[in-house]
CSV table of C-alpha atoms in Angstrom, one decimal:
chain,number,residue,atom,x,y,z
A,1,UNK,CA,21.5,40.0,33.6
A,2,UNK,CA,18.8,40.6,30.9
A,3,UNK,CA,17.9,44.4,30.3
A,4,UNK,CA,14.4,44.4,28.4
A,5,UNK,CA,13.1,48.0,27.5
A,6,UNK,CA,10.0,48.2,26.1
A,7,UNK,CA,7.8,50.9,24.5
A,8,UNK,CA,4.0,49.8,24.9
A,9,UNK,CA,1.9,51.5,23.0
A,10,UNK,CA,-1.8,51.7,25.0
A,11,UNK,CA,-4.7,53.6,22.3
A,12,UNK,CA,-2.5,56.7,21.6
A,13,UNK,CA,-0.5,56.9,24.3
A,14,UNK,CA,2.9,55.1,24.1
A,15,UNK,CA,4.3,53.3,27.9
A,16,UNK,CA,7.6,52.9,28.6
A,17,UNK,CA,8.1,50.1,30.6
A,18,UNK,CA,11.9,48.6,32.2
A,19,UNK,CA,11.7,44.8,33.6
A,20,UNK,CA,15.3,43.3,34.4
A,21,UNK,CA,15.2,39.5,35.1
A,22,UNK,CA,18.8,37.8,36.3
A,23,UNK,CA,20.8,35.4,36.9
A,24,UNK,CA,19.9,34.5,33.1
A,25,UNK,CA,20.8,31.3,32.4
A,26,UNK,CA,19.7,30.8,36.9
A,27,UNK,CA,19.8,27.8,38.7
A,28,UNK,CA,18.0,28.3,41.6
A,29,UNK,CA,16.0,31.7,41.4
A,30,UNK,CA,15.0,34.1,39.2
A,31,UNK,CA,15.1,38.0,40.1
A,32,UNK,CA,12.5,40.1,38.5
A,33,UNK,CA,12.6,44.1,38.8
A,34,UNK,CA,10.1,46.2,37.2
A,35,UNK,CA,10.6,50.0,36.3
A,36,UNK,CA,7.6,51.8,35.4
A,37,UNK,CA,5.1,49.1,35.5
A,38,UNK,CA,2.8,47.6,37.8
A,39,UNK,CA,2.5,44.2,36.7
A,40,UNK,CA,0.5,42.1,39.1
A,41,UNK,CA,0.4,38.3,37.5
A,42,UNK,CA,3.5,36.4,36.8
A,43,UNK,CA,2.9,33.2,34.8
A,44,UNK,CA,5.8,30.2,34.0
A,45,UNK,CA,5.4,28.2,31.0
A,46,UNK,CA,7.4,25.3,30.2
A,47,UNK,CA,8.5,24.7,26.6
A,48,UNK,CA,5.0,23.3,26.0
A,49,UNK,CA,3.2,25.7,27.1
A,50,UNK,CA,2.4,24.4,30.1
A,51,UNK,CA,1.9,26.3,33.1
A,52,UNK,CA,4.4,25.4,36.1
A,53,UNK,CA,4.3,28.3,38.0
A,54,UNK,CA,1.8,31.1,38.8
A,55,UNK,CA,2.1,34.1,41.4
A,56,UNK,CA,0.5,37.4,42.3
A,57,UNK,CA,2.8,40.4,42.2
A,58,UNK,CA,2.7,42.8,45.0
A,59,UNK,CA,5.6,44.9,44.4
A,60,UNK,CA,8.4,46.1,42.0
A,61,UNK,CA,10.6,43.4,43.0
A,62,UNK,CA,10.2,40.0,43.2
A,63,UNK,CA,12.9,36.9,43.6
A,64,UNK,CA,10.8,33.6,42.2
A,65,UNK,CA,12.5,30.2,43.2
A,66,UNK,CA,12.9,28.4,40.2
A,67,UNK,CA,15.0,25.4,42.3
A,68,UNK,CA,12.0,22.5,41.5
A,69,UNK,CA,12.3,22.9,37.7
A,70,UNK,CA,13.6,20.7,35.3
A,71,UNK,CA,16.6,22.4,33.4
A,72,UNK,CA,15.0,24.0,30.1
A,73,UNK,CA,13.7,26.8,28.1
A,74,UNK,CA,10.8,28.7,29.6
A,75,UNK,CA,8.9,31.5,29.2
A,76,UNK,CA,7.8,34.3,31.6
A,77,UNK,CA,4.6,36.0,31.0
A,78,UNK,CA,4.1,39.3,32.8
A,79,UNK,CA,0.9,41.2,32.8
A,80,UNK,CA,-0.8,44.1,34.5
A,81,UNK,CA,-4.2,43.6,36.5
A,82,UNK,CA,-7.0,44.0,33.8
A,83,UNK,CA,-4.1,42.3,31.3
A,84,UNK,CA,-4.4,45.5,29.0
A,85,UNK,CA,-0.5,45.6,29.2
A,86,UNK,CA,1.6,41.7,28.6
A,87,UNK,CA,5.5,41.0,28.5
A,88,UNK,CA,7.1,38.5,27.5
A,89,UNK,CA,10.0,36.8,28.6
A,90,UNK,CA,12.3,33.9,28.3
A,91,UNK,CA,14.8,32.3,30.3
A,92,UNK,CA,16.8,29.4,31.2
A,93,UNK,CA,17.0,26.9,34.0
A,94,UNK,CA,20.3,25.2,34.4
């Protein structure tokens, strides 16, 4: 399990945001929970930088089948609706 806490700081005021993503390294699916954020657009990249997967958010908790992957580095990208807010995340495919 991978515990990311993050303090975003948005003009003066400072966000604290919670996003837990596991199994880390997964083979077949990724479990992403949010705390305190309303992240809406979920981006894959591949080590290139290439975009493999892209999917709407509609709720706190999401479980993203990661099963047709090649086994690699990737990165998770994370951000809220009008992208003012943007986490990043890695992980790795088995």
């Amino acid at each position: 399990i991978v515990y990311i806490n993050v303090l975003l700081s948005i003009g003066v005021d400072e966000y604290y945001s919670k996003i837990n993503i596991y199994p880390n390294p997964a083979t077949k699916f990724i479990n992403i929970v949010q705390e305190n954020t309303d992240f809406e657009q979920l981006t894959v990249y591949d080590i290139t930088g290439r975009i493999v997967i892209q999917k709407s958010l509609n709720n706190s908790s999401t479980s993203l089948d990661i099963s047709n992957l090649p086994s690699g580095v990737y990165l998770i990208s994370l951000k809220t609706v009008n992208s003012s807010i943007e986490k990043r995340v890695k992980f790795v495919k088995k």
